[in-house]
Each structure stands twice: as structure tokens, then as C-alpha cells.
Short mmCIF file of C-alpha atoms in Angstrom, two decimals:
data_model
loop_
_atom_site.label_atom_id
_atom_site.label_comp_id
_atom_site.label_asym_id
_atom_site.label_seq_id
_atom_site.Cartn_x
_atom_site.Cartn_y
_atom_site.Cartn_z
CA MET S 1 -15.13 6.32 35.21
CA SER S 2 -13.84 3.68 37.65
CA ASN S 3 -15.94 1.03 35.91
CA ILE S 4 -14.67 2.11 32.49
CA SER S 5 -11.04 2.03 33.69
CA ILE S 6 -11.49 -1.50 35.07
CA ILE S 7 -12.88 -2.69 31.73
CA ILE S 8 -10.05 -0.92 29.86
CA GLN S 9 -7.45 -2.68 32.00
CA ARG S 10 -9.14 -6.03 31.49
CA GLU S 11 -9.33 -5.67 27.69
CA PHE S 12 -5.77 -4.36 27.50
CA ASN S 13 -4.20 -7.05 29.69
CA GLU S 14 -6.12 -9.84 27.99
CA ARG S 15 -4.58 -8.99 24.61
CA VAL S 16 -1.15 -7.57 25.41
CA ARG S 17 -0.12 -10.57 27.50
CA LYS S 18 -0.73 -12.99 24.66
CA LYS S 19 2.32 -14.39 22.90
CA SER S 20 0.63 -13.71 19.56
CA PHE S 21 0.60 -9.95 20.32
CA ILE S 22 4.30 -9.89 21.19
CA ILE S 23 5.27 -11.96 18.14
CA THR S 24 3.09 -9.91 15.76
CA THR S 25 4.34 -6.60 17.13
CA LEU S 26 7.99 -7.57 16.71
CA LEU S 27 7.61 -9.28 13.35
CA MET S 28 5.21 -6.86 11.64
CA PRO S 29 7.90 -4.28 10.68
CA LEU S 30 9.96 -7.10 9.17
CA LEU S 31 6.87 -8.41 7.39
CA MET S 32 6.12 -4.97 5.94
CA VAL S 33 9.69 -4.68 4.64
CA ALA S 34 9.44 -8.20 3.20
CA LEU S 35 6.16 -7.40 1.44
CA MET S 36 7.69 -4.27 -0.10
CA ALA S 37 10.76 -6.20 -1.28
CA ALA S 38 8.88 -9.34 -2.35
CA PRO S 39 7.90 -8.20 -5.89
CA ALA S 40 11.49 -7.30 -6.75
CA LEU S 41 12.82 -10.55 -5.29
CA ILE S 42 10.20 -12.63 -7.08
CA MET S 43 11.07 -11.00 -10.40
CA GLN S 44 14.77 -11.52 -9.69
CA PHE S 45 14.57 -15.21 -8.84
CA SER S 46 11.63 -16.29 -10.99
CA ARG S 47 13.58 -16.77 -14.18
CA GLY S 48 12.29 -19.69 -16.21
CA ASP S 49 14.23 -22.52 -17.82
CA GLU S 50 16.32 -21.82 -20.90
CA LYS S 51 14.17 -21.79 -24.02
CA ARG S 52 15.78 -22.74 -27.33
CA ILE S 53 14.18 -21.01 -30.29
CA ALA S 54 14.93 -21.94 -33.89
CA VAL S 55 15.11 -18.81 -36.07
CA ILE S 56 14.17 -18.76 -39.75
CA ASP S 57 15.15 -15.32 -41.06
CA GLU S 58 14.12 -14.82 -44.68
CA SER S 59 15.41 -11.23 -44.61
CA GLY S 60 18.91 -12.08 -43.37
CA LEU S 61 18.94 -8.93 -41.23
CA VAL S 62 17.66 -9.99 -37.84
CA ALA S 63 18.95 -13.47 -36.99
CA PRO S 64 22.68 -12.59 -36.87
CA ARG S 65 21.98 -9.81 -34.34
CA LEU S 66 19.64 -11.63 -31.98
CA GLU S 67 21.33 -11.91 -28.59
CA SER S 68 20.77 -14.97 -26.43
CA ASP S 69 20.53 -14.66 -22.64
CA GLU S 70 19.84 -16.87 -19.62
CA GLU S 71 16.22 -17.38 -20.64
CA LEU S 72 16.19 -17.28 -24.45
CA ARG S 73 18.67 -19.00 -26.76
CA PHE S 74 18.33 -18.23 -30.46
CA GLU S 75 19.52 -20.87 -32.97
CA PRO S 76 19.40 -19.90 -36.68
CA THR S 77 18.38 -22.73 -39.05
CA ASP S 78 18.24 -23.21 -42.81
CA LEU S 79 15.14 -25.41 -42.66
CA THR S 80 11.88 -24.21 -44.12
CA THR S 81 9.10 -23.21 -41.77
CA GLU S 82 7.13 -26.40 -42.40
CA GLU S 83 10.19 -28.63 -41.89
CA ALA S 84 11.24 -26.82 -38.71
CA ARG S 85 7.75 -27.02 -37.22
CA ARG S 86 7.62 -30.73 -38.01
CA THR S 87 11.15 -31.81 -36.92
CA LEU S 88 12.34 -29.33 -34.27
CA THR S 89 9.79 -30.33 -31.65
CA ASP S 90 12.50 -30.48 -28.99
CA ARG S 91 12.85 -26.68 -29.20
CA PHE S 92 10.62 -24.24 -27.38
CA GLY S 93 9.45 -22.95 -30.71
CA VAL S 94 10.23 -21.74 -34.22
CA LEU S 95 10.55 -18.01 -34.94
CA ARG S 96 9.87 -17.02 -38.54
CA ILE S 97 10.89 -13.56 -39.77
CA GLY S 98 9.56 -12.47 -43.17
CA GLY S 99 11.72 -11.23 -46.03
CA ASP S 100 10.09 -7.77 -46.09
CA ILE S 101 10.36 -7.24 -42.36
CA LEU S 102 11.53 -3.62 -42.76
CA GLU S 103 8.45 -2.65 -44.74
CA ASN S 104 6.11 -5.03 -42.93
CA PRO S 105 7.11 -5.25 -39.21
CA SER S 106 4.11 -7.46 -38.49
CA ASP S 107 5.53 -10.31 -40.59
CA VAL S 108 6.92 -12.11 -37.50
CA LYS S 109 5.49 -15.41 -36.27
CA LEU S 110 6.36 -17.62 -33.32
CA TYR S 111 5.30 -21.27 -33.50
CA ALA S 112 5.59 -22.42 -29.88
CA ASN S 113 5.64 -26.10 -28.93
CA SER S 114 4.23 -25.27 -25.49
CA SER S 115 2.40 -22.37 -23.90
CA SER S 116 4.18 -19.06 -24.32
CA SER S 117 4.29 -16.09 -21.91
CA LEU S 118 4.12 -12.34 -22.14
CA SER S 119 7.73 -11.91 -20.96
CA VAL S 120 9.06 -14.25 -23.66
CA GLU S 121 7.10 -12.54 -26.41
CA SER S 122 8.11 -9.08 -25.16
CA SER S 123 11.79 -10.05 -25.09
CA ILE S 124 11.64 -11.27 -28.67
CA THR S 125 9.75 -8.26 -30.04
CA ASP S 126 11.94 -5.78 -28.15
CA GLN S 127 15.08 -7.20 -29.71
CA ILE S 128 13.60 -7.26 -33.21
CA GLU S 129 12.37 -3.66 -32.82
CA ARG S 130 15.84 -2.43 -31.82
CA ILE S 131 17.46 -4.26 -34.73
CA LEU S 132 14.98 -2.85 -37.25
CA GLU S 133 15.32 0.68 -35.88
CA ALA S 134 19.13 0.48 -36.16
CA GLU S 135 18.82 -0.86 -39.71
CA LYS S 136 16.50 1.98 -40.74
CA LEU S 137 18.86 4.57 -39.25
CA LYS S 138 21.70 3.22 -41.40
CA ARG S 139 19.80 4.35 -44.48
CA TYR S 140 20.49 7.98 -43.56
CA ASN S 141 24.22 7.42 -44.18
CA ILE S 142 25.36 9.34 -41.10
CA ASP S 143 28.85 8.46 -39.87
CA ASN S 144 29.14 7.36 -36.22
CA LEU S 145 25.36 7.55 -35.84
CA GLN S 146 25.26 5.25 -32.79
CA GLN S 147 27.96 7.28 -31.06
CA ILE S 148 26.04 10.47 -31.78
CA LEU S 149 22.84 8.97 -30.34
CA ASP S 150 24.67 7.84 -27.20
CA GLU S 151 26.15 11.30 -26.72
CA VAL S 152 22.82 13.03 -27.33
CA LYS S 153 20.93 10.85 -24.85
CA THR S 154 20.36 12.90 -21.70
CA THR S 155 18.81 12.10 -18.34
CA VAL S 156 17.21 15.02 -16.52
CA THR S 157 16.97 14.96 -12.73
CA LEU S 158 14.35 17.31 -11.29
CA GLN S 159 14.62 18.63 -7.74
CA THR S 160 11.44 20.15 -6.32
CA PHE S 161 11.38 22.90 -3.68
CA ARG S 162 8.40 24.32 -1.83
CA ASN S 163 8.17 27.97 -2.86
CA ASP S 164 5.17 28.50 -0.55
CA LYS S 165 7.31 27.44 2.42
CA SER S 166 10.27 29.69 1.80
CA GLN S 167 11.31 32.03 -1.02
CA GLU S 168 14.74 32.55 0.44
CA GLU S 169 17.75 30.29 -0.07
CA GLU S 170 16.93 26.79 -1.31
CA THR S 171 16.71 24.71 1.83
CA HIS S 172 15.32 21.21 1.39
CA ALA S 173 14.28 19.41 -1.76
CA GLN S 174 10.94 17.59 -1.65
CA SER S 175 11.03 14.01 -2.90
CA SER S 176 7.76 12.90 -4.46
CA THR S 177 9.06 9.33 -4.59
CA VAL S 178 9.69 9.23 -0.85
CA ALA S 179 6.30 10.84 -0.17
CA THR S 180 4.51 8.37 -2.46
CA VAL S 181 6.12 5.29 -0.92
CA THR S 182 5.53 6.60 2.61
CA GLY S 183 1.91 7.41 1.75
CA TYR S 184 1.31 3.92 0.36
CA VAL S 185 2.76 2.24 3.47
CA LEU S 186 0.88 4.47 5.93
CA GLY S 187 -2.38 4.10 4.02
CA PHE S 188 -2.20 0.31 4.10
CA ILE S 189 -1.30 0.37 7.80
CA LEU S 190 -4.41 2.45 8.55
CA TYR S 191 -6.55 0.17 6.39
CA MET S 192 -5.25 -2.88 8.22
CA PHE S 193 -5.72 -1.36 11.68
CA LEU S 194 -9.27 -0.15 11.05
CA LEU S 195 -10.42 -3.54 9.81
CA ILE S 196 -8.49 -5.80 12.18
CA TYR S 197 -9.06 -3.92 15.41
CA GLY S 198 -12.62 -2.93 14.53
CA GLN S 199 -13.56 -6.54 13.88
CA MET S 200 -11.72 -7.51 17.06
CA VAL S 201 -14.20 -5.37 19.02
CA MET S 202 -17.13 -6.92 17.17
CA GLN S 203 -15.95 -10.50 17.78
CA SER S 204 -15.29 -9.78 21.45
CA VAL S 205 -18.84 -8.47 21.92
CA ILE S 206 -20.32 -11.49 20.08
CA GLU S 207 -18.36 -13.96 22.22
CA GLU S 208 -19.36 -12.31 25.50
CA LYS S 209 -22.96 -12.10 24.35
CA ASN S 210 -23.06 -15.82 23.47
CA ASN S 211 -21.50 -16.73 26.82
CA ARG S 212 -24.12 -14.63 28.64
CA VAL S 213 -21.26 -12.67 30.25
CA LEU S 214 -22.84 -9.35 29.23
CA GLU S 215 -26.02 -10.12 31.13
CA VAL S 216 -24.00 -10.48 34.33
CA MET S 217 -21.86 -7.40 33.68
CA VAL S 218 -24.72 -5.02 32.89
CA SER S 219 -26.17 -5.73 36.33
CA SER S 220 -23.36 -3.60 37.77
CA VAL S 221 -22.11 -1.61 34.76
CA ARG S 222 -24.07 0.58 32.38
CA PRO S 223 -24.08 -0.66 28.76
CA PHE S 224 -22.51 2.63 27.67
CA ASP S 225 -19.63 2.22 30.15
CA LEU S 226 -19.17 -1.37 29.03
CA MET S 227 -18.96 -0.39 25.36
CA MET S 228 -16.61 2.54 26.02
CA GLY S 229 -14.34 0.42 28.19
CA LYS S 230 -14.10 -2.25 25.52
CA ILE S 231 -13.43 0.29 22.75
CA LEU S 232 -10.79 2.22 24.70
CA GLY S 233 -9.15 -0.96 26.01
CA ILE S 234 -8.58 -2.36 22.53
CA ALA S 235 -7.62 1.14 21.32
CA SER S 236 -4.83 1.22 23.90
CA VAL S 237 -3.53 -2.06 22.46
CA ALA S 238 -3.39 -0.51 18.97
CA VAL S 239 -1.64 2.60 20.31
CA VAL S 240 0.97 0.52 22.15
CA GLN S 241 1.61 -1.53 19.03
CA VAL S 242 2.11 1.55 16.83
CA ALA S 243 4.31 3.14 19.51
CA ILE S 244 6.53 0.05 19.64
CA TRP S 245 6.82 0.08 15.86
CA GLY S 246 7.73 3.76 15.99
CA VAL S 247 10.47 3.12 18.55
CA LEU S 248 11.82 0.19 16.54
CA ILE S 249 11.86 2.09 13.26
CA CYS S 250 13.29 5.24 14.85
CA GLY S 251 15.98 3.14 16.48
CA ILE S 252 16.83 1.39 13.23
CA GLY S 253 16.82 4.65 11.29
CA ALA S 254 18.90 6.61 13.80
CA ALA S 255 21.28 3.93 15.09
CA VAL S 256 21.56 1.07 12.61
CA MET S 257 21.25 2.74 9.19
CA PRO S 258 24.30 5.04 9.59
CA HIS S 259 26.46 1.94 10.13
CA LEU S 260 25.00 0.09 7.16
CA MET S 261 25.38 2.94 4.68
CA PRO S 262 28.79 4.02 3.29
CA SER S 263 30.24 7.04 5.04
CA ASP S 264 30.11 9.24 1.92
CA VAL S 265 26.41 8.42 1.43
CA MET S 266 25.62 9.31 5.05
CA ALA S 267 27.62 12.53 4.78
CA SER S 268 25.67 13.57 1.68
CA ALA S 269 22.36 12.61 3.32
CA GLN S 270 23.17 14.67 6.41
CA ALA S 271 24.16 17.60 4.20
CA MET S 272 20.79 17.36 2.44
CA GLN S 273 18.99 17.25 5.81
CA GLN S 274 20.81 20.44 6.79
CA GLY S 275 19.59 22.30 3.72
CA MET S 276 22.24 21.65 1.10
CA PRO S 277 20.28 20.63 -2.02
CA ASP S 278 23.45 20.31 -4.13
CA ALA S 279 24.75 17.47 -1.96
CA ALA S 280 23.62 14.86 -4.49
CA ALA S 281 25.37 16.62 -7.37
CA ALA S 282 28.55 16.98 -5.34
CA SER S 283 28.57 13.29 -4.41
CA GLY S 284 27.52 12.09 -7.86
CA MET S 285 24.63 10.07 -6.39
CA ASP S 286 21.09 9.75 -7.62
CA PRO S 287 19.11 12.57 -5.91
CA GLU S 288 16.01 10.43 -5.35
CA MET S 289 18.05 7.70 -3.67
CA LEU S 290 19.87 10.25 -1.53
CA GLN S 291 16.60 11.90 -0.50
CA ALA S 292 15.24 8.49 0.49
CA VAL S 293 18.29 7.83 2.67
CA ALA S 294 17.97 11.32 4.18
CA ALA S 295 14.31 10.68 5.04
CA ILE S 296 14.97 7.25 6.58
CA THR S 297 17.76 8.59 8.79
CA ASP S 298 15.97 11.84 9.71
CA LEU S 299 14.74 11.19 13.26
CA GLY S 300 12.55 14.31 13.31
CA TYR S 301 10.78 13.29 10.08
CA ILE S 302 10.12 9.76 11.35
CA VAL S 303 8.81 11.02 14.70
CA ARG S 304 6.42 13.46 12.97
CA ILE S 305 5.10 10.69 10.74
CA PHE S 306 4.50 8.33 13.65
CA VAL S 307 2.84 11.00 15.80
CA CYS S 308 0.37 11.65 12.98
CA LEU S 309 -0.04 7.91 12.49
CA LEU S 310 -0.88 7.48 16.17
CA LEU S 311 -3.44 10.28 16.11
CA PHE S 312 -5.24 8.95 13.04
CA VAL S 313 -5.01 5.30 14.10
CA PHE S 314 -6.56 6.20 17.45
CA GLY S 315 -9.22 8.52 16.00
CA GLY S 316 -10.12 6.26 13.09
CA TYR S 317 -10.30 3.23 15.32
CA LEU S 318 -12.55 5.00 17.85
CA PHE S 319 -14.88 6.13 15.07
CA TYR S 320 -15.22 2.73 13.42
CA SER S 321 -15.03 0.51 16.51
CA ALA S 322 -18.21 2.09 17.91
CA MET S 323 -20.05 0.90 14.80
CA PHE S 324 -18.44 -2.55 14.94
CA ALA S 325 -19.44 -2.83 18.62
CA ALA S 326 -23.03 -1.96 17.75
CA VAL S 327 -23.11 -4.62 15.02
CA GLY S 328 -21.57 -7.19 17.38
CA SER S 329 -24.25 -6.52 19.99
CA ALA S 330 -27.06 -6.97 17.47
CA VAL S 331 -26.16 -10.50 16.26
CA ASP S 332 -25.40 -13.89 17.77
CA ASN S 333 -22.56 -15.05 15.51
CA VAL S 334 -19.95 -13.76 13.07
CA GLN S 335 -21.83 -15.12 10.03
CA ASP S 336 -24.88 -12.98 10.81
CA ALA S 337 -22.63 -9.94 11.28
CA SER S 338 -21.28 -10.08 7.71
CA GLN S 339 -24.36 -8.44 6.19
CA LEU S 340 -24.64 -5.71 8.82
CA GLN S 341 -20.97 -4.80 8.72
CA THR S 342 -20.98 -4.24 4.94
CA PRO S 343 -22.04 -0.55 5.28
CA ILE S 344 -19.13 -0.12 7.72
CA THR S 345 -16.43 -1.74 5.59
CA LEU S 346 -17.45 -0.04 2.32
CA PRO S 347 -16.17 3.44 3.37
CA ILE S 348 -12.87 1.85 4.45
CA ILE S 349 -12.50 0.19 1.06
CA LEU S 350 -13.49 3.45 -0.65
CA ALA S 351 -10.78 5.28 1.29
CA LEU S 352 -8.23 2.68 0.17
CA LEU S 353 -9.27 3.18 -3.47
CA MET S 354 -9.14 6.96 -3.02
CA MET S 355 -5.55 6.58 -1.86
CA PHE S 356 -4.40 6.03 -5.44
CA ALA S 357 -6.18 9.17 -6.67
CA VAL S 358 -4.75 11.18 -3.76
CA ILE S 359 -1.20 10.10 -4.57
CA ARG S 360 -1.77 11.30 -8.13
CA ASP S 361 -2.78 14.78 -6.90
CA PRO S 362 -2.57 15.26 -3.10
CA ASN S 363 -3.78 18.87 -3.27
CA SER S 364 -6.94 18.39 -5.32
CA GLN S 365 -10.35 19.38 -4.00
CA MET S 366 -11.40 15.74 -3.98
CA ALA S 367 -8.36 14.78 -1.89
CA PHE S 368 -9.08 17.61 0.56
CA TRP S 369 -12.73 16.73 1.14
CA PHE S 370 -12.12 13.01 1.44
CA SER S 371 -9.44 13.79 4.03
CA VAL S 372 -11.98 15.77 6.07
CA ILE S 373 -15.00 13.45 5.86
CA PRO S 374 -14.57 11.20 8.93
CA PHE S 375 -15.52 7.98 7.13
CA THR S 376 -12.48 8.27 4.84
CA SER S 377 -10.24 10.85 6.53
CA PRO S 378 -7.99 8.48 8.56
CA ILE S 379 -6.62 6.71 5.48
CA VAL S 380 -6.78 9.60 2.99
CA MET S 381 -5.21 12.19 5.29
CA ILE S 382 -2.37 9.93 6.42
CA VAL S 383 -1.54 9.41 2.73
CA ARG S 384 -1.43 13.19 2.17
CA ILE S 385 0.72 14.03 5.21
CA PRO S 386 4.09 12.95 3.67
CA TYR S 387 3.48 15.55 0.93
CA ASP S 388 3.92 18.29 3.55
CA ILE S 389 0.38 19.66 3.38
CA PRO S 390 -0.62 22.69 5.51
CA LEU S 391 -0.88 22.02 9.25
CA TRP S 392 -4.37 23.53 9.48
CA GLU S 393 -5.73 20.82 7.16
CA ILE S 394 -4.38 18.11 9.46
CA ALA S 395 -5.83 19.89 12.51
CA LEU S 396 -9.21 20.28 10.81
CA SER S 397 -9.29 16.61 9.83
CA LEU S 398 -8.45 15.51 13.39
CA ALA S 399 -11.03 17.87 14.92
CA VAL S 400 -13.82 16.59 12.63
CA LEU S 401 -12.76 12.97 13.19
CA TYR S 402 -12.75 13.13 16.99
CA ALA S 403 -15.96 15.19 17.11
CA SER S 404 -17.62 12.61 14.85
CA PHE S 405 -16.47 9.87 17.20
CA VAL S 406 -18.53 11.47 20.00
CA GLY S 407 -21.64 11.46 17.81
CA MET S 408 -20.98 7.93 16.58
CA VAL S 409 -20.60 6.65 20.15
CA TRP S 410 -23.96 8.19 21.07
CA PHE S 411 -25.53 6.54 18.02
CA ALA S 412 -23.88 3.15 18.57
CA ALA S 413 -24.63 3.11 22.31
CA LYS S 414 -28.37 3.21 21.62
CA ILE S 415 -28.06 0.11 19.44
CA TYR S 416 -25.65 -1.55 21.85
CA ARG S 417 -27.83 -1.37 24.96
CA VAL S 418 -30.76 -2.94 23.09
CA GLY S 419 -28.77 -5.46 21.05
CA ILE S 420 -26.96 -7.12 23.97
CA PHE S 421 -30.30 -8.45 25.23
CA MET S 422 -31.57 -9.65 21.82
CA TYR S 423 -31.11 -13.33 20.93
CA GLY S 424 -32.20 -15.71 18.20
CA LYS S 425 -32.89 -13.15 15.49
CA LYS S 426 -30.73 -11.21 13.04
CA PRO S 427 -32.10 -7.66 12.90
CA THR S 428 -32.36 -5.68 9.69
CA LEU S 429 -30.87 -2.23 9.18
CA GLY S 430 -34.36 -0.76 9.58
CA GLU S 431 -34.75 -2.40 12.99
CA LEU S 432 -31.37 -1.03 14.08
CA PHE S 433 -32.55 2.50 13.33
CA LYS S 434 -35.71 1.80 15.34
CA TRP S 435 -33.53 0.88 18.31
CA VAL S 436 -31.81 4.26 18.01
CA ARG S 437 -35.16 6.03 18.43
CA TYR S 438 -36.10 4.13 21.59
CA LYS S 439 -36.30 6.37 24.65
CA TYR S 440 -35.12 5.36 28.10
#
């Protein structure tokens, strides 16, 4: 154990003292927030140049009601279609609307002078559809029809409560939106950690093998101790990184967010945390938004999430890093490792794909079994946890994962102690299994 602890300290200190580790650890939460906000910002600021469209309306119904905006500017013209196409080349295009547009809604043509886009075409068709629908409704001769439609339009807000948790007074509404977003973020974090830190172990083994460092070390340290020390050392780096993120996010959620949010919003969120489901109705706020604020500022909820994240990051990393270490010991360079690591990365990718099915139905039989099988359980189970699944399922998943790690270490160690002495040849998968059967 003293040899393993020395190797753990060496691996840990080598990585934690790097400036890249400190910078990545501090910037990663900001990067995650930026990635989540990027699509909305891109859509907000990616408006194209103003496009002038000449409109030839043979029906006389649509052109007067087309509304121009920052992107599209509609300009009615009395020219024929052929004349407009020939002379109005300075416009983005010519929009022709047929005379029987009410009976034949497909009689709409856009002659663009440059490449068009889906957003432009959708904007045009959406406006024409609304105009035609309003025109058809007029035929029913109902007074104040638009006012009636506006008054009839109703938005239903559904609040979900866990009846299997408590059948007494309504206590705390469950937000599927918050659970889905949290599951997505946690799933991608696990995916990133398993690949990055697993490959970090593999690359470290390859570098030491090429430098002949392993040959010197195994003269005083058993190959098994060397592999375990390397795995646990890099695992401690991952745990420290997640712990720092947890402290940062908990600090932001508990200390900073209350000062950024309006006082009435925070009061309603705290009321919801204390079991007052009607807080949203009383404040007039959107329940989903209020539940999101309540989750972000709930220190107990954030701590539970990060404790589970730590357990599955650590367990999933231990399980996969043993295989990555075995692959690293069997090859001489990263290029040769690409073929051998494919069977390792495929289950990780499968778990990421399963994440979308799990979010659709977190309590299905498929979701349960994929969250127990150790090859996919770290990612799949961490996605299910925000949906408040039974505690025994989490405990079962962790027990199977950590027990499988013991078996995987035994399997990988047999490959490792042979592979570190093999040079100049890339072994096949069949040869790796032969190494497992060697007796010492």
C-alpha cells in the first residue's frame, strides 16, 4: 500500500500543480453555462441583412396584410411576374401569389435572386397561412370573431406531485423541465469525464512505456500496484475537480443568486421549497421558471446532485480507466491504441445515446437495466437521478458498478503486466485475451 500511495501522490501532484488544471477547473463552469446559452444567443444575434421582396398578389387579399420586419421587407408591385423577374434584380426575390389562393393554397411561388433559407421561407408561409385562415373565418359571418378567439385561447399549466412519496398535503411540485435540463448537463459531464480522464490514463501509460520508465519502476513495484496507483491518482484529480465545481456552484446558488433575483421571486421560490405549491399562482409567475429558480437556490438539492455525481464519476472512471490502462500498456503509440480502444468507447457512446431515451421515460424497464449494467450505468443513472427515482435503485447501481470495477481491475492487470514489456508489435484482441489466461 505504501508503494501505491507514493504513485498516487506522484500522479496527483503532477496534474494538479499544472496551470492548465487550475484554469480549466475555474473556467469549466463558465464554459458549461456559455454552451447552454450559446444556441439562444446565436439565434438572437444571427439575424441576416434586410431582404426586399417584391409581391405580386393576383388575389388582392394577401399583399396588403403582409407585415415587414427587420429581416423581410415586402413591397407590392403592379408589374407582371415576367417583368418583375427581369427588372427587379436588385430585390432579394419576387413573391407571386395566385388569384385562387383560398382554394389553392399551393399557388405561391418565390423567385429568389440568390440562395434562399429555411427561415425566410418559413416566415413567408407562416404569414400567408395566418392571413388565409383569418380570411376563411370571415366567411362564417361571426361578429367580433377575433376577440372571441383571443378570449377562448387558454394556456394550461400542469403541476406534478409525487403521489408515491406522500399522499398527505401537497408538498413539493416536481418539475420535469428542471429534471430534464439537469439530466442533460450531468450526462454530458459524465461522458466528458469518462473519455477525457480514461484516455489520460492510457496516454500516461504509453508515454512511460516509450520512455522505458516502466521497466525501471517494475523492478521495485509490482505491475498491479503501478496500475492501481496510476488509476487512483488520476481519479483523485477528477474528484477534486468535481468537488471544486460543486463548491463553486453551491456558493453561487446559495450566496449570489438571491442577490441577482428580485426579492418577490426569491420569496416565492423559498415558499415553494418549503412546500407551498401555490406560490407561483400567488405571485403570478410561470411555475416552471419558479421551480427552476427554487432548484438552483436549494442548497440541499445541489449538494445531493453533486454527491451522486462524485460517486458515479469516481466509480465510472475506475471501471473504464482499468481498461484504458490495459490498452495503453499493450501498444507503443496513440495511433495503435485507436483500434483497441474502440470496444471501450462504444459503450460510452451507447450510454450517451440512451440518455435521450431515458429522458423520454426515466422509469422504463430499458432505463432501469441500462442504469444497472456497469458499462452504461454511470451516464444513464446520473441522468435518472434528477427525476427522484427510488434510493434503492441508485444503491444497486453503485454496488454493481464498484463490484464490477474489482473484476475489471483483475482482468486489466493481467493484460497490463504482460503489455508493459511488449514492444514493436500491435497486439490483436485475440492476443489480449491470451495474455489474460497466462499463469504466473
